[in-house]
């Protein structure tokens, strides 16, 4: 008989191998629990440990124990190394069930947060990753030297199909590249999916010809998995180049399935992160947005919302750091284009591009449609703000030089961000 003791999962002299998945946790040990005891329980519960002695011969066991190998009490950080063979290749649900599963509810810790991961090649190669990545900016759009501009018709639910298409036309004519459904617009009676997609993409083709710039539509296909596949096929049949998935609420297995089908259909995937804050908002517990972004890249999205570096309406987060990881080398896997969204308007574009650089999507909703001159004027103002920033001219100077739409936007909103 062999028993698995918690001490077996703690080795502060352990040197991780290049096949280990390394996870950084921030923990607060429960009352009466030492740092070493709490760290070993994290490694145990997330791999092959249990609280009782087992009647299993050692010769019958495969050694798949995780190891807590570093503890920094000053920062609350615990590092855990997981052998790659603990995981099923290409199964994100199984991986997360280990590293962000039962451990989130353990009594041994008052709180625990999965803050970061270092992914070994062996695991990365089990995933498809993005089909296009940053190439989407030139292969599907005409934004090789500037940010891609995106808008969601507002209000985001409740508009009729007629109103939706009319707003799309104005936005595209004003200089926006992409129309986007928001997270909770799918197939409702006031704006049915198939009618909206067919008419919006037909209008996109008209505006592409009129403006000489490619116009397209991020279509929200979020639903039960089989229905998402059917909707993706419909988008492709109508000539669309993109689909959107609410990746957290749909689930990672669904995202992986959609990614496989979208490769056959030639569709890029836009990831909305609705519900992410249920996991990442508390700094001391849950799963960080950095890890959610990593998982999204592995599962195969081409762009994802990562925040605004504090320049929008949402809580601040490490947007530059997340974006850098999404653009970093990952054993040759395609990168992901970050999307900045949430309370943006023309008056913050210069600061946004200073913080995040030009290879991003900029999504503005109210910051376009709330323009006193209407949607087309709001789109022109956003495009003018990008032009000014890329030319190194202040927004105020550019606005005063005959760019009336930008001037109106600055008069209305200045450089303040909403709350």
Short mmCIF file of N, CA, C and O in Angstrom, two decimals, residues 16-116:
data_model
loop_
_atom_site.label_atom_id
_atom_site.label_comp_id
_atom_site.label_asym_id
_atom_site.label_seq_id
_atom_site.Cartn_x
_atom_site.Cartn_y
_atom_site.Cartn_z
N UNK A 16 12.49 23.10 -12.97
CA UNK A 16 11.51 22.73 -14.00
C UNK A 16 12.18 22.30 -15.29
O UNK A 16 13.26 22.79 -15.66
N UNK A 17 11.53 21.38 -16.00
CA UNK A 17 12.02 20.93 -17.29
C UNK A 17 11.32 21.71 -18.39
O UNK A 17 10.32 22.40 -18.16
N UNK A 18 11.83 21.56 -19.62
CA UNK A 18 11.24 22.31 -20.73
C UNK A 18 9.93 21.71 -21.21
O UNK A 18 9.30 22.25 -22.12
N UNK A 19 9.50 20.60 -20.61
CA UNK A 19 8.19 20.03 -20.94
C UNK A 19 7.14 20.31 -19.88
O UNK A 19 5.98 19.94 -20.04
N UNK A 20 7.53 20.96 -18.79
CA UNK A 20 6.57 21.29 -17.73
C UNK A 20 5.71 22.49 -18.11
O UNK A 20 6.21 23.45 -18.73
N UNK A 21 4.45 22.44 -17.73
CA UNK A 21 3.60 23.63 -17.73
C UNK A 21 3.81 24.33 -16.41
O UNK A 21 3.58 23.73 -15.34
N UNK A 22 4.25 25.57 -16.46
CA UNK A 22 4.55 26.33 -15.25
C UNK A 22 3.41 27.31 -14.98
O UNK A 22 3.07 28.12 -15.85
N UNK A 23 2.85 27.25 -13.79
CA UNK A 23 1.74 28.12 -13.43
C UNK A 23 2.10 28.96 -12.21
O UNK A 23 2.62 28.44 -11.22
N UNK A 24 1.81 30.24 -12.32
CA UNK A 24 2.02 31.17 -11.22
C UNK A 24 0.69 31.43 -10.53
O UNK A 24 -0.27 31.90 -11.15
N UNK A 25 0.63 31.10 -9.25
CA UNK A 25 -0.57 31.35 -8.45
C UNK A 25 -0.28 32.42 -7.41
O UNK A 25 0.83 32.50 -6.87
N UNK A 26 -1.29 33.23 -7.13
CA UNK A 26 -1.25 34.12 -5.98
C UNK A 26 -2.22 33.56 -4.96
O UNK A 26 -3.40 33.38 -5.26
N UNK A 27 -1.74 33.26 -3.76
CA UNK A 27 -2.59 32.61 -2.77
C UNK A 27 -2.54 33.36 -1.44
O UNK A 27 -1.62 34.14 -1.17
N UNK A 28 -3.54 33.10 -0.62
CA UNK A 28 -3.55 33.51 0.78
C UNK A 28 -3.88 32.26 1.58
O UNK A 28 -5.01 31.76 1.51
N UNK A 29 -2.91 31.70 2.29
CA UNK A 29 -3.18 30.48 3.06
C UNK A 29 -4.28 30.70 4.09
O UNK A 29 -4.44 31.79 4.64
N UNK A 30 -5.07 29.66 4.32
CA UNK A 30 -6.11 29.73 5.33
C UNK A 30 -5.48 29.84 6.72
O UNK A 30 -4.30 29.51 6.92
N UNK A 31 -6.27 30.28 7.68
CA UNK A 31 -5.78 30.43 9.05
C UNK A 31 -5.23 29.10 9.56
O UNK A 31 -5.86 28.04 9.42
N UNK A 32 -4.03 29.16 10.14
CA UNK A 32 -3.41 27.96 10.68
C UNK A 32 -2.69 27.11 9.65
O UNK A 32 -2.11 26.08 9.99
N UNK A 33 -2.67 27.54 8.40
CA UNK A 33 -2.03 26.79 7.31
C UNK A 33 -0.73 27.49 6.93
O UNK A 33 -0.73 28.68 6.61
N UNK A 34 0.36 26.78 6.97
CA UNK A 34 1.63 27.37 6.58
C UNK A 34 1.68 27.57 5.06
O UNK A 34 0.90 26.97 4.31
N UNK A 35 2.61 28.41 4.60
CA UNK A 35 2.77 28.62 3.16
C UNK A 35 3.14 27.31 2.47
O UNK A 35 2.63 27.00 1.38
N UNK A 36 4.02 26.54 3.09
CA UNK A 36 4.44 25.28 2.49
C UNK A 36 3.27 24.30 2.38
O UNK A 36 3.10 23.63 1.35
N UNK A 37 2.47 24.23 3.43
CA UNK A 37 1.33 23.31 3.42
C UNK A 37 0.30 23.73 2.38
O UNK A 37 -0.25 22.90 1.65
N UNK A 38 0.03 25.04 2.29
CA UNK A 38 -0.95 25.52 1.30
C UNK A 38 -0.44 25.29 -0.11
O UNK A 38 -1.19 24.84 -0.99
N UNK A 39 0.83 25.58 -0.36
CA UNK A 39 1.39 25.40 -1.70
C UNK A 39 1.35 23.94 -2.12
O UNK A 39 1.02 23.61 -3.27
N UNK A 40 1.69 23.03 -1.21
CA UNK A 40 1.69 21.62 -1.56
C UNK A 40 0.29 21.11 -1.84
O UNK A 40 0.08 20.25 -2.70
N UNK A 41 -0.71 21.68 -1.17
CA UNK A 41 -2.09 21.27 -1.43
C UNK A 41 -2.59 21.78 -2.79
O UNK A 41 -3.39 21.13 -3.44
N UNK A 42 -2.13 22.96 -3.18
CA UNK A 42 -2.45 23.44 -4.53
C UNK A 42 -1.92 22.47 -5.57
O UNK A 42 -2.64 22.05 -6.50
N UNK A 43 -0.65 22.08 -5.44
CA UNK A 43 -0.06 21.15 -6.40
C UNK A 43 -0.73 19.79 -6.35
O UNK A 43 -0.97 19.15 -7.38
N UNK A 44 -1.07 19.35 -5.16
CA UNK A 44 -1.70 18.04 -5.00
C UNK A 44 -3.08 18.00 -5.64
O UNK A 44 -3.37 17.14 -6.48
N UNK A 45 -3.94 18.93 -5.26
CA UNK A 45 -5.34 18.91 -5.73
C UNK A 45 -5.44 19.14 -7.23
O UNK A 45 -6.36 18.64 -7.88
N UNK A 46 -4.49 19.85 -7.80
CA UNK A 46 -4.55 20.13 -9.23
C UNK A 46 -3.85 19.07 -10.08
O UNK A 46 -3.80 19.18 -11.30
N UNK A 47 -3.29 18.03 -9.42
CA UNK A 47 -2.69 16.95 -10.20
C UNK A 47 -3.24 15.61 -9.73
O UNK A 47 -4.41 15.29 -9.99
N UNK A 48 -2.48 14.82 -8.96
CA UNK A 48 -2.94 13.46 -8.65
C UNK A 48 -2.96 13.15 -7.17
O UNK A 48 -2.85 11.99 -6.77
N UNK A 49 -3.10 14.19 -6.34
CA UNK A 49 -3.12 13.97 -4.91
C UNK A 49 -4.51 13.72 -4.36
O UNK A 49 -5.52 13.95 -5.02
N UNK A 50 -4.57 13.23 -3.14
CA UNK A 50 -5.83 13.07 -2.42
C UNK A 50 -5.53 13.14 -0.93
O UNK A 50 -4.36 13.04 -0.51
N UNK A 51 -6.56 13.26 -0.13
CA UNK A 51 -6.34 13.48 1.31
C UNK A 51 -6.13 12.19 2.09
O UNK A 51 -5.68 12.21 3.24
N UNK A 52 -6.42 11.03 1.48
CA UNK A 52 -6.33 9.76 2.21
C UNK A 52 -5.27 8.86 1.59
O UNK A 52 -4.94 8.96 0.41
N UNK A 53 -4.75 7.94 2.41
CA UNK A 53 -3.83 6.93 1.90
C UNK A 53 -4.57 5.99 0.96
O UNK A 53 -5.74 5.66 1.16
N UNK A 54 -3.88 5.54 -0.09
CA UNK A 54 -4.50 4.72 -1.12
C UNK A 54 -3.93 3.31 -1.12
O UNK A 54 -2.77 3.09 -0.78
N UNK A 55 -4.76 2.36 -1.53
CA UNK A 55 -4.34 0.96 -1.63
C UNK A 55 -3.92 0.67 -3.07
O UNK A 55 -4.54 -0.11 -3.79
N UNK A 56 -2.88 1.35 -3.50
CA UNK A 56 -2.37 1.21 -4.85
C UNK A 56 -0.87 0.97 -4.77
O UNK A 56 -0.15 1.67 -4.06
N UNK A 57 -0.41 -0.03 -5.51
CA UNK A 57 1.01 -0.32 -5.53
C UNK A 57 1.76 0.77 -6.32
O UNK A 57 1.27 1.25 -7.34
N UNK A 58 2.91 1.12 -5.82
CA UNK A 58 3.69 2.16 -6.49
C UNK A 58 4.00 1.78 -7.94
O UNK A 58 4.06 2.65 -8.82
N UNK A 59 4.16 0.49 -8.21
CA UNK A 59 4.47 0.04 -9.57
C UNK A 59 3.31 0.25 -10.53
O UNK A 59 3.50 0.21 -11.75
N UNK A 60 2.11 0.45 -9.99
CA UNK A 60 0.93 0.64 -10.83
C UNK A 60 0.64 2.12 -11.11
O UNK A 60 -0.31 2.44 -11.81
N UNK A 61 1.45 3.00 -10.57
CA UNK A 61 1.22 4.44 -10.71
C UNK A 61 2.15 5.05 -11.74
O UNK A 61 3.34 4.71 -11.80
N UNK A 62 1.62 5.95 -12.53
CA UNK A 62 2.45 6.82 -13.37
C UNK A 62 2.71 8.10 -12.58
O UNK A 62 1.78 8.68 -12.01
N UNK A 63 3.92 8.53 -12.52
CA UNK A 63 4.26 9.71 -11.72
C UNK A 63 3.83 10.98 -12.45
O UNK A 63 4.54 11.48 -13.32
N UNK A 64 2.65 11.48 -12.10
CA UNK A 64 2.12 12.70 -12.72
C UNK A 64 1.89 13.79 -11.67
O UNK A 64 1.03 14.64 -11.82
N UNK A 65 2.68 13.74 -10.62
CA UNK A 65 2.51 14.73 -9.55
C UNK A 65 3.03 16.09 -9.99
O UNK A 65 4.09 16.22 -10.59
N UNK A 66 2.25 17.12 -9.68
CA UNK A 66 2.73 18.49 -9.83
C UNK A 66 3.64 18.81 -8.65
O UNK A 66 3.58 18.17 -7.60
N UNK A 67 4.47 19.82 -8.83
CA UNK A 67 5.43 20.20 -7.79
C UNK A 67 5.37 21.70 -7.56
O UNK A 67 5.55 22.50 -8.49
N UNK A 68 5.11 22.07 -6.32
CA UNK A 68 5.26 23.48 -5.93
C UNK A 68 6.75 23.71 -5.68
O UNK A 68 7.32 23.10 -4.77
N UNK A 69 7.38 24.54 -6.51
CA UNK A 69 8.84 24.63 -6.46
C UNK A 69 9.36 26.01 -6.05
O UNK A 69 10.57 26.19 -5.90
N UNK A 70 8.48 26.96 -5.86
CA UNK A 70 8.94 28.28 -5.43
C UNK A 70 7.82 28.97 -4.67
O UNK A 70 6.65 28.93 -5.10
N UNK A 71 8.17 29.59 -3.55
CA UNK A 71 7.20 30.32 -2.72
C UNK A 71 7.79 31.68 -2.39
O UNK A 71 8.92 31.77 -1.89
N UNK A 72 7.03 32.72 -2.66
CA UNK A 72 7.45 34.08 -2.29
C UNK A 72 6.35 34.67 -1.42
O UNK A 72 5.34 35.17 -1.91
N UNK A 73 6.56 34.60 -0.12
CA UNK A 73 5.53 35.06 0.81
C UNK A 73 5.29 36.56 0.69
O UNK A 73 4.19 37.04 0.96
N UNK A 74 6.30 37.32 0.28
CA UNK A 74 6.15 38.78 0.21
C UNK A 74 5.14 39.19 -0.85
O UNK A 74 4.47 40.21 -0.72
N UNK A 75 5.04 38.41 -1.91
CA UNK A 75 4.09 38.71 -2.99
C UNK A 75 2.92 37.74 -3.01
O UNK A 75 1.98 37.93 -3.79
N UNK A 76 2.98 36.72 -2.17
CA UNK A 76 1.92 35.71 -2.16
C UNK A 76 1.98 34.78 -3.34
O UNK A 76 0.97 34.13 -3.67
N UNK A 77 3.13 34.67 -3.98
CA UNK A 77 3.25 33.91 -5.21
C UNK A 77 3.76 32.50 -4.95
O UNK A 77 4.73 32.29 -4.22
N UNK A 78 3.10 31.55 -5.59
CA UNK A 78 3.52 30.15 -5.56
C UNK A 78 3.65 29.67 -7.01
O UNK A 78 2.74 29.88 -7.82
N UNK A 79 4.78 29.06 -7.33
CA UNK A 79 5.00 28.50 -8.65
C UNK A 79 4.82 26.98 -8.60
O UNK A 79 5.35 26.32 -7.71
N UNK A 80 4.06 26.46 -9.57
CA UNK A 80 3.80 25.02 -9.63
C UNK A 80 4.16 24.52 -11.02
O UNK A 80 3.78 25.13 -12.03
N UNK A 81 4.89 23.42 -11.07
CA UNK A 81 5.26 22.78 -12.34
C UNK A 81 4.42 21.53 -12.53
O UNK A 81 4.33 20.69 -11.63
N UNK A 82 3.83 21.41 -13.73
CA UNK A 82 3.00 20.25 -14.06
C UNK A 82 3.65 19.47 -15.20
O UNK A 82 3.99 20.06 -16.24
N UNK A 83 3.83 18.15 -15.04
CA UNK A 83 4.36 17.36 -16.16
C UNK A 83 3.37 17.36 -17.32
O UNK A 83 2.15 17.26 -17.12
N UNK A 84 3.87 17.50 -18.54
CA UNK A 84 2.99 17.61 -19.71
C UNK A 84 2.10 16.39 -19.87
O UNK A 84 0.96 16.50 -20.36
N UNK A 85 2.58 15.21 -19.44
CA UNK A 85 1.78 14.00 -19.61
C UNK A 85 0.55 13.96 -18.71
O UNK A 85 -0.29 13.06 -18.84
N UNK A 86 0.45 14.92 -17.80
CA UNK A 86 -0.77 15.02 -16.99
C UNK A 86 -1.97 15.44 -17.83
O UNK A 86 -3.12 15.21 -17.45
N UNK A 87 -1.70 16.03 -18.99
CA UNK A 87 -2.76 16.66 -19.77
C UNK A 87 -3.06 15.89 -21.06
O UNK A 87 -2.19 15.24 -21.64
N UNK A 88 -4.32 16.02 -21.48
CA UNK A 88 -4.72 15.50 -22.78
C UNK A 88 -4.35 16.53 -23.84
O UNK A 88 -4.76 17.70 -23.77
N UNK A 89 -3.62 16.11 -24.83
CA UNK A 89 -3.19 17.03 -25.88
C UNK A 89 -4.40 17.64 -26.59
O UNK A 89 -5.33 16.93 -26.98
N UNK A 90 -4.39 18.97 -26.72
CA UNK A 90 -5.42 19.65 -27.48
C UNK A 90 -6.75 19.78 -26.78
O UNK A 90 -7.74 20.18 -27.41
N UNK A 91 -6.81 19.49 -25.49
CA UNK A 91 -8.08 19.61 -24.76
C UNK A 91 -7.98 20.72 -23.73
O UNK A 91 -7.51 20.50 -22.61
N UNK A 92 -8.42 21.91 -24.09
CA UNK A 92 -8.36 23.01 -23.13
C UNK A 92 -9.27 22.79 -21.93
O UNK A 92 -8.87 23.11 -20.79
N UNK A 93 -10.48 22.20 -22.09
CA UNK A 93 -11.28 21.94 -20.89
C UNK A 93 -10.56 21.06 -19.88
O UNK A 93 -10.63 21.31 -18.67
N UNK A 94 -9.85 20.03 -20.34
CA UNK A 94 -9.16 19.14 -19.42
C UNK A 94 -8.01 19.86 -18.72
O UNK A 94 -7.81 19.71 -17.51
N UNK A 95 -7.28 20.67 -19.46
CA UNK A 95 -6.17 21.40 -18.85
C UNK A 95 -6.67 22.35 -17.77
O UNK A 95 -6.14 22.40 -16.65
N UNK A 96 -7.72 23.10 -18.08
CA UNK A 96 -8.24 24.05 -17.10
C UNK A 96 -8.90 23.36 -15.92
O UNK A 96 -8.92 23.90 -14.81
N UNK A 97 -9.43 22.17 -16.14
CA UNK A 97 -9.99 21.42 -15.02
C UNK A 97 -8.91 21.05 -14.01
O UNK A 97 -9.21 20.84 -12.83
N UNK A 98 -7.66 20.98 -14.47
CA UNK A 98 -6.54 20.75 -13.56
C UNK A 98 -6.09 22.05 -12.90
O UNK A 98 -6.14 22.19 -11.68
N UNK A 99 -5.66 23.00 -13.71
CA UNK A 99 -4.94 24.16 -13.18
C UNK A 99 -5.86 25.27 -12.68
O UNK A 99 -5.40 26.20 -12.01
N UNK A 100 -7.15 25.18 -12.97
CA UNK A 100 -8.10 26.19 -12.47
C UNK A 100 -9.41 25.53 -12.07
O UNK A 100 -10.47 26.11 -12.22
N UNK A 101 -9.32 24.31 -11.55
CA UNK A 101 -10.51 23.53 -11.22
C UNK A 101 -10.83 23.55 -9.74
O UNK A 101 -11.09 24.60 -9.15
N UNK A 102 -10.76 22.37 -9.10
CA UNK A 102 -11.12 22.26 -7.69
C UNK A 102 -10.32 23.16 -6.77
O UNK A 102 -10.78 23.54 -5.69
N UNK A 103 -9.11 23.49 -7.18
CA UNK A 103 -8.26 24.30 -6.30
C UNK A 103 -8.89 25.65 -5.98
O UNK A 103 -8.58 26.25 -4.96
N UNK A 104 -9.78 26.13 -6.87
CA UNK A 104 -10.40 27.43 -6.62
C UNK A 104 -11.34 27.40 -5.40
O UNK A 104 -11.71 28.46 -4.89
N UNK A 105 -11.70 26.22 -4.94
CA UNK A 105 -12.62 26.12 -3.81
C UNK A 105 -12.03 25.46 -2.58
O UNK A 105 -12.76 25.13 -1.64
N UNK A 106 -10.71 25.25 -2.56
CA UNK A 106 -10.09 24.54 -1.44
C UNK A 106 -10.16 25.35 -0.15
O UNK A 106 -9.96 26.56 -0.14
N UNK A 107 -10.38 24.65 0.97
CA UNK A 107 -10.36 25.30 2.28
C UNK A 107 -8.94 25.62 2.75
O UNK A 107 -8.76 26.40 3.68
N UNK A 108 -7.95 25.02 2.10
CA UNK A 108 -6.57 25.26 2.51
C UNK A 108 -6.11 26.68 2.19
O UNK A 108 -5.09 27.14 2.72
N UNK A 109 -6.84 27.37 1.32
CA UNK A 109 -6.49 28.75 0.98
C UNK A 109 -7.73 29.63 1.14
O UNK A 109 -8.85 29.21 0.86
N UNK A 110 -7.52 30.84 1.61
CA UNK A 110 -8.62 31.80 1.67
C UNK A 110 -8.92 32.35 0.29
O UNK A 110 -10.06 32.73 -0.01
N UNK A 111 -7.91 32.43 -0.56
CA UNK A 111 -8.09 32.87 -1.93
C UNK A 111 -6.95 32.32 -2.77
O UNK A 111 -5.87 32.01 -2.25
N UNK A 112 -7.22 32.18 -4.07
CA UNK A 112 -6.20 31.68 -4.99
C UNK A 112 -6.50 32.22 -6.38
O UNK A 112 -7.65 32.21 -6.82
N UNK A 113 -5.48 32.70 -7.04
CA UNK A 113 -5.63 33.28 -8.39
C UNK A 113 -4.58 32.68 -9.31
O UNK A 113 -3.38 32.68 -8.98
N UNK A 114 -5.03 32.15 -10.44
CA UNK A 114 -4.11 31.72 -11.49
C UNK A 114 -3.70 32.96 -12.27
O UNK A 114 -4.48 33.51 -13.03
N UNK A 115 -2.47 33.40 -12.05
CA UNK A 115 -2.03 34.70 -12.57
C UNK A 115 -1.36 34.61 -13.93
O UNK A 115 -1.48 35.52 -14.75
N UNK A 116 -0.63 33.52 -14.18
CA UNK A 116 0.14 33.44 -15.42
C UNK A 116 0.50 31.99 -15.69
O UNK A 116 0.50 31.15 -14.78
#
